[in-house]
Every structure is written in C-alpha cells, then in structure tokens.
C-alpha cells in the first residue's frame, strides 16, 4: 500500500518535473505575447471572430436567409447597421451567420492538410534516399501551381459546393507543411541526441514523434496561424468565383461577389463582408507575427531575463 | 560548377516535375469527374456529342491507355480539348487571351518589386521610426486584404467616384495587334496615344494585383535586412569606419537581397493566379477571365487548360529566377542540392 503509494507520489513528481519547463516556456510565450500591442489586438480580433462564429446565428437581429423584397437595398441605418442586399436581407445578420462558414473552412482545411503534410514531410526527412526524392518531387508538382488556380481546377472537377472547395483547398495546402517539416527533420536527424537515441535502439517512429515533431512545433504553429487567414481568403475567393458556397448560404466571399454588380447604387452589400474578411485575416496575421516573435530564440532570451526579474520582484513582494 | 552546367541541370530537373504536372492535370480532368466525357462536352451537349468525345479521347479504354493518349495529345499537339462554351479549341482561346494576362502579371510583378524591396530596406534602416511603422502597416494591409475586395474598392473609388483612371478593359484606342502585348504593339505602331491609353488602363489592375506581393516582399526584405544589419561583418565594416552608404549598399544590401529574390518565382505564380479574380472584376480580356467565365458554364476543358498553362509559366519563371539567382549568388551553384 505504502509502496504503491510511494510509486504514485514519485510518478506525480516526475510528471510535474517534466511539465515544469514546458509550463515555463508557455508562460514566457504568453508574457511576450501580452506585451506586444499588435499581438494583443490580433488575439482580440481572432477571439471575437471565434465568438461570432459560434454565437453569430443567435446574435443576428434578422433571419439571414429570409427575404423581404420591399426592404431591398436599404442603406446602412439604425435598424440595418450594414444595410440590406438585393433580396432585402440584413447584411449584418448575414455576416454574423456567415462567420461560421469561414472559420469552418479554415479549420477543416488545415485539419486535413497539416497532418498529411507533417507526416509526409517527416517521413521524407527521416528516411531520406529515394523515399525523400519521390515525396519531394510530388510536393514540387503541387507547388508548381498557384494554390488558388489548382484549388479552382479541383473544384471545377468535383463540382461547385463549399464542401468540395474545402477538399480542393486541403489537397492544395499540404505540400508547404511537408517542405517545412522535412527541412526540420533533416536538421534534427544529424543532432547528437538523435544519434544517442538510435544507438539505444530507438525506432524511426520513436525518433519522429519524440524528437522531430516537437522540434517542428513552433514553426508549424506560426505557419498555421497565418495560414488560417490565407485559407479563409482562399475559400472566400473560391466562393467569389462561384466555386464554393452556393446561394443562399451567407458566406462572406459570396456576399462580396453578389453585391459586386450593385457597387454603384449599394456599395454596402459588398464592402462590409469584405471588410470582415480583411479584419479576420489581419487578426490572424498579427497573432502569427506575435507568436513568431515570442518563439524567436533571440528575442526570447532577452525577454526571459526581464520576465524572471519581474517574477522575482513580484514574489518577494508577496 | 560552371553556370552552363548548372542551367542544364536545372532544366533536366524540371522534366520530372513537368511530367508530374501533366499527370496531376490528367487526374483532375479525367479521373475525378464522375462522367469525364460529359464534363468535357459540357452540360448541354447531346448524347451523340458526348459519345464522339468519348471515342476521340479514348475514355472507354483503361486508364493507362487514356494517359498515353492524353500525354501524346498534350505534348505533341498541345490539344487541350474543345471548350463547350466558345466551341473553339481551348488551345486557340488560350493563345488569344495569354498576352493580356502575361502583360498584366509582368507589369504588376515589376511594380511589386520596385515598391516592395526599397520599402523593406528603408523600413529596416529606420527601424521603429514613423517611416518603418508606415511601411509595416502598408505591408500588413497588403497581405491581409483579399484581392477581389481591394480590386472592387479601388475600382469604385478611382473609376466610379473620382473618375481618374479607366477600370474596364485594356484599351479604348484600336491598333493593329502584332504580338497581343498592347504596350509593345502600340510602340510597334508608333502610336503614342495608344501607348498612353494602354498604360492608363494598366495602372489600376496592376496596382491592385501587385499590392499583396508588395506587402509580402516588404516583410521579407525588412526581416532579412534587419538580420544582416546585426551580423558580424556589418558591425566590422562599421567599426572599420566605412561610410554608412558603403556599409549599407555594399555589405548589407547585397546579402539582404537574397531571401526576397528566392521567392520571386513563386510570387510571379501568385500574380498569375490572382489574375483570375482581377480580370473578372476589371473586365480584362485575359486567360483568367476566360477561366472564371467558364466556371458558370461548368466548362472543364477551359479551366483545366488554363491551369496547365499557368503551371507551365510558373515553372518557367521559377527556372528563370533560379538562374538569375545563381548568377548573383555563386554559392548556390557550389551548394548543389536545393532544399
């Protein structure tokens, strides 16, 4: 009893010991992020966007798809802050309800593309030789197309719908992550700790998950944050072209496209949804920049000194 | 490695990728659609037309025979099928529309370089000063604004509201077209009114198109310049008492310029891809508008043909940039393997 208890205690201590440096790192990252004005703004934008995506449909003052022809093309006013479109639908309500499609597109595309890219890149970097050569030539082929054009082509073959646009974007988006992870894997493969692990008889998979992937986390996190914005733009662009969301779905890119021909008489129909996309992409870019700076070793050590000093002074006060 | 050997090797490395591109396009065109013959003939085609197409492109045969005929058709005759919308071979359509797109993308490309790289350098030199903040805001706006939206806004402001610049089409003066590149054609015609007119038509679409790439270049140039400015050889050069100009232009800039140069090839591809959105909005009679217009008609051959042409131009521009890059930075040739 005591013995098993003793083992339990020491295990808990072991876990804490392992977690401690990790928590410290995260604490430092959070500190750096908090102290960058732009990163704070980015975080705020991203959080409010997520909030709107979750609760937008409930927040919308009007039904986003019900049409009232008598109220078409109303300019922005108290009752319709962003005006109404050609069917008399409230633009603000449609934007609130449409946020979820944008975030869904971004999240789903990256949730498919990133694991594929990470896995293939890791395999290429770790195994080297002909495997690497083959996988990298395949990524070269995908990277030979501008991403929007390739996604457009896939969408055209699959048939226009938001779901197919997401599939198309996932197919297009993985090669960049494969490149990124492969580069890291090549660097990590040569380090002495991987050599030590190998001499201990560690398998390739062990090295991949314990050594290579943890080393890739920071660059992946930065790229991922910025890519969220890009995927959202790309999905909106596909919808703008008519590939993605089909009417009457309130998707922001589609809304810009629908309002395009009425630009002269009713600018608000296109301007506000576009402004929404700009804000969201800006938010993800700022947050990505902030995370990159926070994870940058050079900047990090500088702030770490400041951080620890502040911690010591605050703990001595308390 | 000698330069000529390097160039030959780069071209040889291009061949498998080009083959891969062709096969990927084949998959998009023939494998993914549920009924390829129907997709190629168009939604409104009669059953006998679909059958004729099936016969002509060997769509009833096994996949490897299809690939063989497809590669033969594309490589030997550049046969990309017939567009059900225009009723003409996609090859001819694309040939007619290509110069407009290429001219626009090239113009935007040089605009982005001419603005992006100097702005990035200045930004790094005046770090945390108002100039730096300004150019960072411009860069951030550039990479955050969707092309289709900024195009609409600029068109609205400068064409509809202020009436300063033309924003529809390529030209209002008719001239004999030798090459399809209007700026070049107007010079060949010795018609300066036409030249001015074509240049004016170019300003709005090219600026919009260049905006994103410019923002991206500012960010990369600024980052790499900042890094170089802190490196030891620059500090040494400063410590030696060399004039600031010499340190900046001879030592720092020469090294800092390499990262932005490496991404130029990819950037040109983006510009080319961006024309799909841009040409639709500015009624620019190019390949992009042709492809975007085909979408409504579910015209697969047009979209696929466009994709293939864009990929080939992008591969070529990457090749050109790589070669230029190896001329500037001899380390690339010695290093051999690309990452």
Tab-separated table of N, CA, C and O in Angstrom, chain A residues 38 132-133 137 140-150 152-154 156-158 160 171 179 182-183 186 226 230 233 236-238 240-243 252-253 256 260 263-264 267 270-275 277-278 281-282 285-286 289 292-293 298-299, chain B residues 13 16-17 20-21 24-25 27-29 32-34 136 140-141 143-149 152-153 156 160-161 212 216 219 227 230 269-270 272-274 276-277 280-281 291-292 295 298 300 303-304 306-308 310-311 314-315 318 337-339:
chain	number	residue	atom	x	y	z
A	38	UNK	N	0.452	44.728	-30.866
A	38	UNK	CA	-0.159	44.192	-32.082
A	38	UNK	C	-0.671	42.776	-31.869
A	38	UNK	O	-1.750	42.410	-32.329
A	132	UNK	N	12.575	10.142	-49.878
A	132	UNK	CA	12.654	11.597	-49.831
A	132	UNK	C	12.529	12.181	-51.237
A	132	UNK	O	11.732	13.085	-51.489
A	133	UNK	N	13.315	11.605	-52.145
A	133	UNK	CA	13.332	12.107	-53.523
A	133	UNK	C	11.921	12.065	-54.135
A	133	UNK	O	11.435	13.043	-54.680
A	137	UNK	N	9.565	15.302	-54.996
A	137	UNK	CA	9.165	15.590	-56.380
A	137	UNK	C	7.641	15.767	-56.452
A	137	UNK	O	7.130	16.604	-57.171
A	140	UNK	N	6.861	19.102	-55.224
A	140	UNK	CA	7.245	20.056	-56.274
A	140	UNK	C	6.135	20.205	-57.300
A	140	UNK	O	5.841	21.307	-57.762
A	141	UNK	N	5.531	19.062	-57.661
A	141	UNK	CA	4.462	19.105	-58.657
A	141	UNK	C	3.301	19.960	-58.151
A	141	UNK	O	2.794	20.824	-58.860
A	142	UNK	N	2.938	19.750	-56.879
A	142	UNK	CA	1.818	20.523	-56.333
A	142	UNK	C	2.174	21.996	-56.217
A	142	UNK	O	1.343	22.870	-56.447
A	143	UNK	N	3.432	22.267	-55.860
A	143	UNK	CA	3.835	23.659	-55.679
A	143	UNK	C	4.065	24.361	-57.015
A	143	UNK	O	4.296	25.561	-57.054
A	144	UNK	N	4.003	23.609	-58.108
A	144	UNK	CA	4.194	24.232	-59.413
A	144	UNK	C	2.960	25.026	-59.832
A	144	UNK	O	3.009	25.802	-60.779
A	145	UNK	N	1.849	24.818	-59.124
A	145	UNK	CA	0.627	25.562	-59.451
A	145	UNK	C	0.430	26.676	-58.430
A	145	UNK	O	0.694	26.468	-57.244
A	146	UNK	N	-0.079	27.834	-58.864
A	146	UNK	CA	-0.536	28.787	-57.854
A	146	UNK	C	-1.698	28.135	-57.106
A	146	UNK	O	-2.559	27.515	-57.731
A	147	UNK	N	-1.699	28.243	-55.753
A	147	UNK	CA	-2.658	27.447	-54.984
A	147	UNK	C	-4.106	27.725	-55.373
A	147	UNK	O	-4.914	26.812	-55.480
A	148	UNK	N	-4.416	28.990	-55.622
A	148	UNK	CA	-5.808	29.318	-55.953
A	148	UNK	C	-6.241	28.641	-57.256
A	148	UNK	O	-7.344	28.105	-57.362
A	149	UNK	N	-5.326	28.637	-58.235
A	149	UNK	CA	-5.666	28.061	-59.537
A	149	UNK	C	-5.859	26.553	-59.434
A	149	UNK	O	-6.821	25.995	-59.983
A	150	UNK	N	-4.968	25.886	-58.680
A	150	UNK	CA	-5.101	24.438	-58.541
A	150	UNK	C	-6.390	24.088	-57.792
A	150	UNK	O	-7.130	23.178	-58.192
A	152	UNK	N	-9.033	25.837	-57.718
A	152	UNK	CA	-10.131	26.136	-58.640
A	152	UNK	C	-10.360	24.963	-59.588
A	152	UNK	O	-11.494	24.555	-59.843
A	153	UNK	N	-9.250	24.410	-60.073
A	153	UNK	CA	-9.338	23.305	-61.012
A	153	UNK	C	-9.958	22.073	-60.348
A	153	UNK	O	-10.835	21.416	-60.925
A	154	UNK	N	-9.504	21.770	-59.132
A	154	UNK	CA	-10.078	20.647	-58.398
A	154	UNK	C	-11.565	20.884	-58.151
A	154	UNK	O	-12.385	19.973	-58.310
A	156	UNK	N	-13.584	22.639	-59.895
A	156	UNK	CA	-14.325	22.504	-61.145
A	156	UNK	C	-14.589	21.035	-61.449
A	156	UNK	O	-15.656	20.667	-61.934
A	157	UNK	N	-13.593	20.177	-61.150
A	157	UNK	CA	-13.764	18.760	-61.434
A	157	UNK	C	-14.720	18.104	-60.448
A	157	UNK	O	-15.487	17.222	-60.804
A	158	UNK	N	-14.677	18.556	-59.183
A	158	UNK	CA	-15.519	17.943	-58.148
A	158	UNK	C	-16.955	18.449	-58.204
A	158	UNK	O	-17.858	17.797	-57.717
A	160	UNK	N	-19.200	22.429	-57.969
A	160	UNK	CA	-19.178	23.548	-57.035
A	160	UNK	C	-20.030	23.324	-55.786
A	160	UNK	O	-21.231	23.095	-55.875
A	171	UNK	N	-6.237	19.601	-50.566
A	171	UNK	CA	-5.316	18.943	-51.493
A	171	UNK	C	-4.176	19.886	-51.853
A	171	UNK	O	-3.046	19.473	-52.070
A	179	UNK	N	7.229	20.437	-46.842
A	179	UNK	CA	8.532	21.091	-47.006
A	179	UNK	C	9.107	21.549	-45.676
A	179	UNK	O	10.269	21.336	-45.371
A	182	UNK	N	10.070	18.604	-43.420
A	182	UNK	CA	11.221	17.891	-43.961
A	182	UNK	C	12.512	18.644	-43.634
A	182	UNK	O	13.503	18.054	-43.226
A	183	UNK	N	12.487	19.955	-43.817
A	183	UNK	CA	13.670	20.755	-43.527
A	183	UNK	C	14.107	20.581	-42.081
A	183	UNK	O	15.278	20.353	-41.789
A	186	UNK	N	15.511	17.063	-41.429
A	186	UNK	CA	16.885	16.906	-41.913
A	186	UNK	C	17.879	17.466	-40.910
A	186	UNK	O	18.936	16.890	-40.679
A	226	UNK	N	-0.925	31.932	-39.452
A	226	UNK	CA	-1.038	32.822	-40.606
A	226	UNK	C	-1.867	32.170	-41.711
A	226	UNK	O	-2.620	32.837	-42.401
A	230	UNK	N	-5.078	32.900	-44.567
A	230	UNK	CA	-4.973	32.673	-46.013
A	230	UNK	C	-6.017	31.704	-46.517
A	230	UNK	O	-6.584	31.887	-47.592
A	233	UNK	N	-9.235	33.468	-46.788
A	233	UNK	CA	-9.268	34.281	-48.009
A	233	UNK	C	-9.458	33.415	-49.243
A	233	UNK	O	-10.238	33.750	-50.137
A	236	UNK	N	-12.919	32.192	-49.495
A	236	UNK	CA	-13.777	33.295	-49.915
A	236	UNK	C	-13.577	33.594	-51.396
A	236	UNK	O	-14.537	33.867	-52.122
A	237	UNK	N	-12.321	33.507	-51.859
A	237	UNK	CA	-12.043	33.769	-53.270
A	237	UNK	C	-12.723	32.726	-54.149
A	237	UNK	O	-13.295	33.054	-55.193
A	238	UNK	N	-12.673	31.452	-53.715
A	238	UNK	CA	-13.344	30.409	-54.492
A	238	UNK	C	-14.850	30.668	-54.529
A	238	UNK	O	-15.492	30.512	-55.573
A	240	UNK	N	-16.229	33.554	-54.229
A	240	UNK	CA	-16.395	34.739	-55.062
A	240	UNK	C	-16.485	34.335	-56.530
A	240	UNK	O	-17.293	34.860	-57.294
A	241	UNK	N	-15.664	33.360	-56.916
A	241	UNK	CA	-15.663	32.910	-58.305
A	241	UNK	C	-16.855	32.010	-58.619
A	241	UNK	O	-17.111	31.703	-59.775
A	242	UNK	N	-17.560	31.566	-57.573
A	242	UNK	CA	-18.719	30.712	-57.803
A	242	UNK	C	-18.463	29.245	-57.544
A	242	UNK	O	-19.297	28.400	-57.835
A	243	UNK	N	-17.271	28.917	-56.979
A	243	UNK	CA	-16.948	27.511	-56.734
A	243	UNK	C	-17.403	27.020	-55.384
A	243	UNK	O	-17.750	25.871	-55.211
A	252	UNK	N	-19.049	34.986	-46.703
A	252	UNK	CA	-18.583	36.361	-46.918
A	252	UNK	C	-18.093	36.619	-48.343
A	252	UNK	O	-18.417	37.639	-48.947
A	253	UNK	N	-17.313	35.678	-48.881
A	253	UNK	CA	-16.787	35.865	-50.226
A	253	UNK	C	-17.917	35.929	-51.251
A	253	UNK	O	-17.935	36.749	-52.161
A	256	UNK	N	-19.667	39.291	-51.115
A	256	UNK	CA	-18.943	40.330	-51.861
A	256	UNK	C	-19.257	40.183	-53.344
A	256	UNK	O	-19.548	41.154	-54.047
A	260	UNK	N	-21.382	42.765	-56.026
A	260	UNK	CA	-20.454	43.412	-56.934
A	260	UNK	C	-21.149	44.269	-57.995
A	260	UNK	O	-20.758	45.413	-58.225
A	263	UNK	N	-22.480	47.713	-56.913
A	263	UNK	CA	-21.489	48.555	-56.231
A	263	UNK	C	-21.853	50.041	-56.311
A	263	UNK	O	-21.747	50.768	-55.331
A	264	UNK	N	-22.309	50.485	-57.475
A	264	UNK	CA	-22.577	51.914	-57.665
A	264	UNK	C	-23.764	52.386	-56.846
A	264	UNK	O	-23.736	53.451	-56.237
A	267	UNK	N	-23.190	50.239	-52.311
A	267	UNK	CA	-21.825	49.798	-52.014
A	267	UNK	C	-21.742	48.915	-50.781
A	267	UNK	O	-20.891	48.062	-50.665
A	270	UNK	N	-21.303	44.841	-50.713
A	270	UNK	CA	-20.001	44.204	-50.903
A	270	UNK	C	-18.975	44.652	-49.881
A	270	UNK	O	-18.103	43.879	-49.492
A	271	UNK	N	-19.053	45.926	-49.501
A	271	UNK	CA	-17.971	46.497	-48.697
A	271	UNK	C	-17.881	45.854	-47.323
A	271	UNK	O	-16.796	45.466	-46.887
A	272	UNK	N	-19.017	45.672	-46.640
A	272	UNK	CA	-18.937	45.170	-45.264
A	272	UNK	C	-18.444	43.727	-45.162
A	272	UNK	O	-17.557	43.444	-44.349
A	273	UNK	N	-18.963	42.797	-45.972
A	273	UNK	CA	-18.421	41.435	-45.870
A	273	UNK	C	-16.924	41.395	-46.176
A	273	UNK	O	-16.170	40.679	-45.517
A	274	UNK	N	-16.494	42.208	-47.165
A	274	UNK	CA	-15.069	42.248	-47.495
A	274	UNK	C	-14.256	42.772	-46.334
A	274	UNK	O	-13.184	42.247	-46.011
A	275	UNK	N	-14.778	43.797	-45.697
A	275	UNK	CA	-14.111	44.373	-44.537
A	275	UNK	C	-13.978	43.323	-43.435
A	275	UNK	O	-12.962	43.260	-42.733
A	277	UNK	N	-13.620	40.091	-43.888
A	277	UNK	CA	-12.512	39.203	-44.244
A	277	UNK	C	-11.186	39.881	-43.931
A	277	UNK	O	-10.286	39.276	-43.348
A	278	UNK	N	-11.055	41.166	-44.307
A	278	UNK	CA	-9.806	41.885	-44.059
A	278	UNK	C	-9.461	41.843	-42.573
A	278	UNK	O	-8.337	41.527	-42.188
A	281	UNK	N	-8.395	38.259	-41.408
A	281	UNK	CA	-7.071	37.894	-41.905
A	281	UNK	C	-6.007	38.716	-41.182
A	281	UNK	O	-4.960	38.203	-40.790
A	282	UNK	N	-6.300	39.990	-40.980
A	282	UNK	CA	-5.383	40.861	-40.245
A	282	UNK	C	-5.143	40.305	-38.845
A	282	UNK	O	-4.012	40.232	-38.365
A	285	UNK	N	-2.904	37.335	-38.993
A	285	UNK	CA	-1.539	37.744	-39.329
A	285	UNK	C	-0.836	38.353	-38.126
A	285	UNK	O	0.327	38.044	-37.850
A	286	UNK	N	-1.537	39.235	-37.413
A	286	UNK	CA	-0.936	39.876	-36.237
A	286	UNK	C	-0.599	38.835	-35.179
A	286	UNK	O	0.482	38.841	-34.596
A	289	UNK	N	2.403	36.845	-36.322
A	289	UNK	CA	3.618	37.642	-36.116
A	289	UNK	C	4.017	37.612	-34.655
A	289	UNK	O	5.193	37.441	-34.325
A	292	UNK	N	5.392	34.304	-33.650
A	292	UNK	CA	6.729	34.117	-34.209
A	292	UNK	C	7.769	34.873	-33.383
A	292	UNK	O	8.824	34.341	-33.046
A	293	UNK	N	7.447	36.121	-33.051
A	293	UNK	CA	8.379	36.895	-32.232
A	293	UNK	C	8.554	36.254	-30.869
A	293	UNK	O	9.655	36.222	-30.322
A	298	UNK	N	16.208	34.508	-30.158
A	298	UNK	CA	16.986	35.700	-29.814
A	298	UNK	C	16.174	36.647	-28.937
A	298	UNK	O	16.587	37.039	-27.857
A	299	UNK	N	14.995	36.999	-29.450
A	299	UNK	CA	14.131	37.911	-28.712
A	299	UNK	C	13.731	37.311	-27.370
A	299	UNK	O	13.615	37.987	-26.368
B	13	UNK	N	16.166	18.843	-64.208
B	13	UNK	CA	15.357	18.594	-63.018
B	13	UNK	C	13.903	18.988	-63.228
B	13	UNK	O	13.009	18.538	-62.522
B	16	UNK	N	10.963	15.860	-64.788
B	16	UNK	CA	10.034	15.031	-63.997
B	16	UNK	C	8.888	15.841	-63.399
B	16	UNK	O	7.753	15.352	-63.329
B	17	UNK	N	9.177	17.069	-62.969
B	17	UNK	CA	8.118	17.893	-62.387
B	17	UNK	C	7.068	18.222	-63.447
B	17	UNK	O	5.863	18.163	-63.194
B	20	UNK	N	4.980	15.329	-63.923
B	20	UNK	CA	4.071	15.239	-62.780
B	20	UNK	C	2.917	16.202	-62.912
B	20	UNK	O	1.758	15.853	-62.634
B	21	UNK	N	3.204	17.416	-63.359
B	21	UNK	CA	2.165	18.424	-63.548
B	21	UNK	C	1.137	17.916	-64.566
B	21	UNK	O	-0.074	17.999	-64.348
B	24	UNK	N	-0.964	15.219	-62.959
B	24	UNK	CA	-1.921	15.772	-61.996
B	24	UNK	C	-3.107	16.403	-62.734
B	24	UNK	O	-4.268	16.229	-62.345
B	25	UNK	N	-2.808	17.105	-63.808
B	25	UNK	CA	-3.876	17.716	-64.598
B	25	UNK	C	-4.763	16.630	-65.212
B	25	UNK	O	-5.987	16.760	-65.271
B	27	UNK	N	-5.373	13.736	-63.867
B	27	UNK	CA	-6.228	13.249	-62.776
B	27	UNK	C	-7.416	14.194	-62.582
B	27	UNK	O	-8.560	13.758	-62.452
B	28	UNK	N	-7.129	15.500	-62.592
B	28	UNK	CA	-8.209	16.473	-62.408
B	28	UNK	C	-9.228	16.367	-63.538
B	28	UNK	O	-10.436	16.399	-63.324
B	29	UNK	N	-8.715	16.208	-64.754
B	29	UNK	CA	-9.595	16.294	-65.908
B	29	UNK	C	-10.347	14.991	-66.193
B	29	UNK	O	-11.493	15.021	-66.622
B	32	UNK	N	-11.164	12.493	-61.676
B	32	UNK	CA	-12.057	12.976	-60.619
B	32	UNK	C	-13.518	13.138	-61.063
B	32	UNK	O	-14.416	12.721	-60.353
B	33	UNK	N	-13.794	13.732	-62.226
B	33	UNK	CA	-15.211	13.914	-62.579
B	33	UNK	C	-15.944	12.573	-62.680
B	33	UNK	O	-15.369	11.576	-63.134
B	34	UNK	N	-17.190	12.559	-62.226
B	34	UNK	CA	-17.967	11.325	-62.247
B	34	UNK	C	-18.130	10.817	-63.685
B	34	UNK	O	-17.975	9.632	-63.957
B	136	UNK	N	5.266	49.189	-42.527
B	136	UNK	CA	4.778	47.931	-41.975
B	136	UNK	C	3.257	47.846	-42.059
B	136	UNK	O	2.698	46.779	-42.314
B	140	UNK	N	1.259	45.062	-44.077
B	140	UNK	CA	0.267	44.236	-43.396
B	140	UNK	C	-1.082	44.337	-44.103
B	140	UNK	O	-1.778	43.335	-44.300
B	141	UNK	N	-1.426	45.558	-44.512
B	141	UNK	CA	-2.671	45.737	-45.260
B	141	UNK	C	-2.600	44.942	-46.557
B	141	UNK	O	-3.565	44.317	-46.973
B	143	UNK	N	-0.905	42.148	-47.295
B	143	UNK	CA	-1.052	40.701	-47.172
B	143	UNK	C	-2.387	40.303	-46.550
B	143	UNK	O	-2.754	39.137	-46.588
B	144	UNK	N	-3.119	41.268	-45.969
B	144	UNK	CA	-4.377	40.903	-45.323
B	144	UNK	C	-5.611	41.162	-46.184
B	144	UNK	O	-6.684	40.669	-45.864
B	145	UNK	N	-5.483	41.957	-47.228
B	145	UNK	CA	-6.668	42.320	-47.997
B	145	UNK	C	-6.884	41.335	-49.131
B	145	UNK	O	-5.993	41.132	-49.948
B	146	UNK	N	-8.049	40.709	-49.189
B	146	UNK	CA	-8.303	39.814	-50.316
B	146	UNK	C	-8.314	40.609	-51.618
B	146	UNK	O	-8.889	41.694	-51.679
B	147	UNK	N	-7.666	40.034	-52.604
B	147	UNK	CA	-7.511	40.700	-53.893
B	147	UNK	C	-8.850	41.130	-54.495
B	147	UNK	O	-9.003	42.239	-54.993
B	148	UNK	N	-9.848	40.234	-54.401
B	148	UNK	CA	-11.109	40.547	-55.074
B	148	UNK	C	-11.810	41.726	-54.420
B	148	UNK	O	-12.552	42.450	-55.075
B	149	UNK	N	-11.534	41.934	-53.149
B	149	UNK	CA	-12.185	43.039	-52.452
B	149	UNK	C	-11.454	44.358	-52.716
B	149	UNK	O	-12.083	45.367	-53.034
B	152	UNK	N	-12.326	45.666	-56.044
B	152	UNK	CA	-13.646	46.313	-56.085
B	152	UNK	C	-13.587	47.729	-55.516
B	152	UNK	O	-14.128	48.675	-56.101
B	153	UNK	N	-12.901	47.858	-54.372
B	153	UNK	CA	-12.841	49.147	-53.696
B	153	UNK	C	-12.089	50.169	-54.550
B	153	UNK	O	-12.550	51.297	-54.752
B	156	UNK	N	-14.097	51.192	-57.502
B	156	UNK	CA	-15.179	52.066	-57.062
B	156	UNK	C	-14.666	53.489	-56.843
B	156	UNK	O	-15.247	54.455	-57.339
B	160	UNK	N	-15.398	54.987	-60.512
B	160	UNK	CA	-16.770	55.464	-60.400
B	160	UNK	C	-16.866	56.796	-59.674
B	160	UNK	O	-17.589	57.693	-60.092
B	161	UNK	N	-16.138	56.944	-58.568
B	161	UNK	CA	-16.276	58.150	-57.753
B	161	UNK	C	-15.416	59.296	-58.259
B	161	UNK	O	-15.884	60.399	-58.496
B	212	UNK	N	-0.590	42.686	-52.887
B	212	UNK	CA	-0.278	41.572	-52.000
B	212	UNK	C	1.208	41.218	-52.055
B	212	UNK	O	1.882	41.121	-51.037
B	216	UNK	N	4.168	41.330	-49.148
B	216	UNK	CA	4.970	40.153	-48.822
B	216	UNK	C	6.462	40.459	-48.961
B	216	UNK	O	7.270	40.115	-48.102
B	219	UNK	N	7.821	42.643	-46.136
B	219	UNK	CA	8.036	41.896	-44.900
B	219	UNK	C	9.313	41.067	-44.964
B	219	UNK	O	10.105	41.055	-44.034
B	227	UNK	N	18.282	41.349	-40.072
B	227	UNK	CA	19.182	40.297	-39.641
B	227	UNK	C	20.613	40.591	-40.091
B	227	UNK	O	21.558	40.450	-39.317
B	230	UNK	N	22.562	43.214	-38.229
B	230	UNK	CA	23.092	42.839	-36.923
B	230	UNK	C	24.241	41.844	-37.036
B	230	UNK	O	24.816	41.447	-36.023
B	269	UNK	N	4.058	33.416	-59.833
B	269	UNK	CA	2.960	32.450	-59.932
B	269	UNK	C	1.711	32.958	-59.243
B	269	UNK	O	0.607	32.840	-59.765
B	270	UNK	N	1.874	33.555	-58.056
B	270	UNK	CA	0.725	34.099	-57.344
B	270	UNK	C	0.044	35.169	-58.164
B	270	UNK	O	-1.181	35.229	-58.240
B	272	UNK	N	0.048	35.519	-61.319
B	272	UNK	CA	-0.648	34.886	-62.432
B	272	UNK	C	-1.958	34.270	-61.963
B	272	UNK	O	-2.990	34.368	-62.622
B	273	UNK	N	-1.916	33.640	-60.775
B	273	UNK	CA	-3.123	33.041	-60.219
B	273	UNK	C	-4.132	34.110	-59.831
B	273	UNK	O	-5.336	33.936	-59.996
B	274	UNK	N	-3.616	35.230	-59.310
B	274	UNK	CA	-4.502	36.309	-58.881
B	274	UNK	C	-5.271	36.933	-60.021
B	274	UNK	O	-6.332	37.523	-59.816
B	276	UNK	N	-7.068	35.600	-62.096
B	276	UNK	CA	-8.410	35.025	-62.235
B	276	UNK	C	-9.439	35.957	-61.608
B	276	UNK	O	-10.479	36.272	-62.199
B	277	UNK	N	-9.121	36.404	-60.373
B	277	UNK	CA	-10.048	37.265	-59.657
B	277	UNK	C	-10.074	38.651	-60.280
B	277	UNK	O	-11.118	39.255	-60.479
B	280	UNK	N	-11.713	39.256	-63.789
B	280	UNK	CA	-13.170	39.217	-63.722
B	280	UNK	C	-13.712	40.592	-63.340
B	280	UNK	O	-14.684	41.069	-63.932
B	281	UNK	N	-13.058	41.217	-62.371
B	281	UNK	CA	-13.560	42.492	-61.873
B	281	UNK	C	-13.279	43.636	-62.845
B	281	UNK	O	-14.130	44.489	-63.076
B	291	UNK	N	-11.128	31.719	-67.861
B	291	UNK	CA	-11.302	30.563	-66.979
B	291	UNK	C	-12.444	30.809	-65.997
B	291	UNK	O	-13.288	29.932	-65.781
B	292	UNK	N	-12.476	32.014	-65.412
B	292	UNK	CA	-13.517	32.312	-64.426
B	292	UNK	C	-14.892	32.303	-65.077
B	292	UNK	O	-15.865	31.838	-64.493
B	295	UNK	N	-16.474	28.883	-65.499
B	295	UNK	CA	-16.974	28.209	-64.314
B	295	UNK	C	-18.490	28.153	-64.309
B	295	UNK	O	-19.088	27.120	-64.023
B	298	UNK	N	-19.788	25.503	-66.294
B	298	UNK	CA	-19.174	24.219	-65.967
B	298	UNK	C	-18.353	23.709	-67.154
B	298	UNK	O	-18.523	22.602	-67.646
B	300	UNK	N	-15.178	22.453	-68.107
B	300	UNK	CA	-13.958	21.867	-67.553
B	300	UNK	C	-12.732	22.046	-68.460
B	300	UNK	O	-11.666	22.394	-67.970
B	303	UNK	N	-11.056	25.430	-67.893
B	303	UNK	CA	-10.404	25.587	-66.589
B	303	UNK	C	-9.116	24.773	-66.531
B	303	UNK	O	-8.068	25.245	-66.087
B	304	UNK	N	-9.192	23.545	-67.022
B	304	UNK	CA	-8.028	22.666	-66.982
B	304	UNK	C	-6.904	23.192	-67.875
B	304	UNK	O	-5.732	23.212	-67.478
B	306	UNK	N	-6.353	26.260	-68.739
B	306	UNK	CA	-5.813	27.437	-68.070
B	306	UNK	C	-4.841	27.019	-66.962
B	306	UNK	O	-3.737	27.553	-66.853
B	307	UNK	N	-5.258	26.025	-66.160
B	307	UNK	CA	-4.409	25.552	-65.061
B	307	UNK	C	-3.058	25.071	-65.577
B	307	UNK	O	-2.011	25.395	-65.019
B	308	UNK	N	-3.112	24.313	-66.661
B	308	UNK	CA	-1.874	23.761	-67.216
B	308	UNK	C	-0.951	24.876	-67.705
B	308	UNK	O	0.252	24.877	-67.437
B	310	UNK	N	-0.879	28.026	-66.756
B	310	UNK	CA	-0.357	28.793	-65.627
B	310	UNK	C	0.780	28.035	-64.937
B	310	UNK	O	1.818	28.611	-64.608
B	311	UNK	N	0.589	26.718	-64.756
B	311	UNK	CA	1.639	25.931	-64.097
B	311	UNK	C	2.917	25.956	-64.919
B	311	UNK	O	4.015	26.070	-64.372
B	314	UNK	N	4.591	29.244	-64.535
B	314	UNK	CA	5.168	29.354	-63.194
B	314	UNK	C	6.474	28.562	-63.107
B	314	UNK	O	7.451	29.039	-62.537
B	315	UNK	N	6.501	27.362	-63.692
B	315	UNK	CA	7.733	26.571	-63.680
B	315	UNK	C	8.846	27.317	-64.414
B	315	UNK	O	9.983	27.378	-63.950
B	318	UNK	N	10.081	30.204	-62.373
B	318	UNK	CA	10.946	29.700	-61.308
B	318	UNK	C	12.337	29.397	-61.831
B	318	UNK	O	13.332	29.686	-61.182
B	337	UNK	N	22.627	20.900	-54.144
B	337	UNK	CA	21.272	20.456	-53.887
B	337	UNK	C	20.389	21.576	-53.335
B	337	UNK	O	20.784	22.310	-52.443
B	338	UNK	N	19.210	21.663	-53.898
B	338	UNK	CA	18.253	22.653	-53.408
B	338	UNK	C	17.498	22.071	-52.234
B	338	UNK	O	17.202	20.893	-52.205
B	339	UNK	N	17.147	22.944	-51.299
B	339	UNK	CA	16.364	22.460	-50.150
B	339	UNK	C	14.913	22.403	-50.526
B	339	UNK	O	14.351	23.351	-50.983
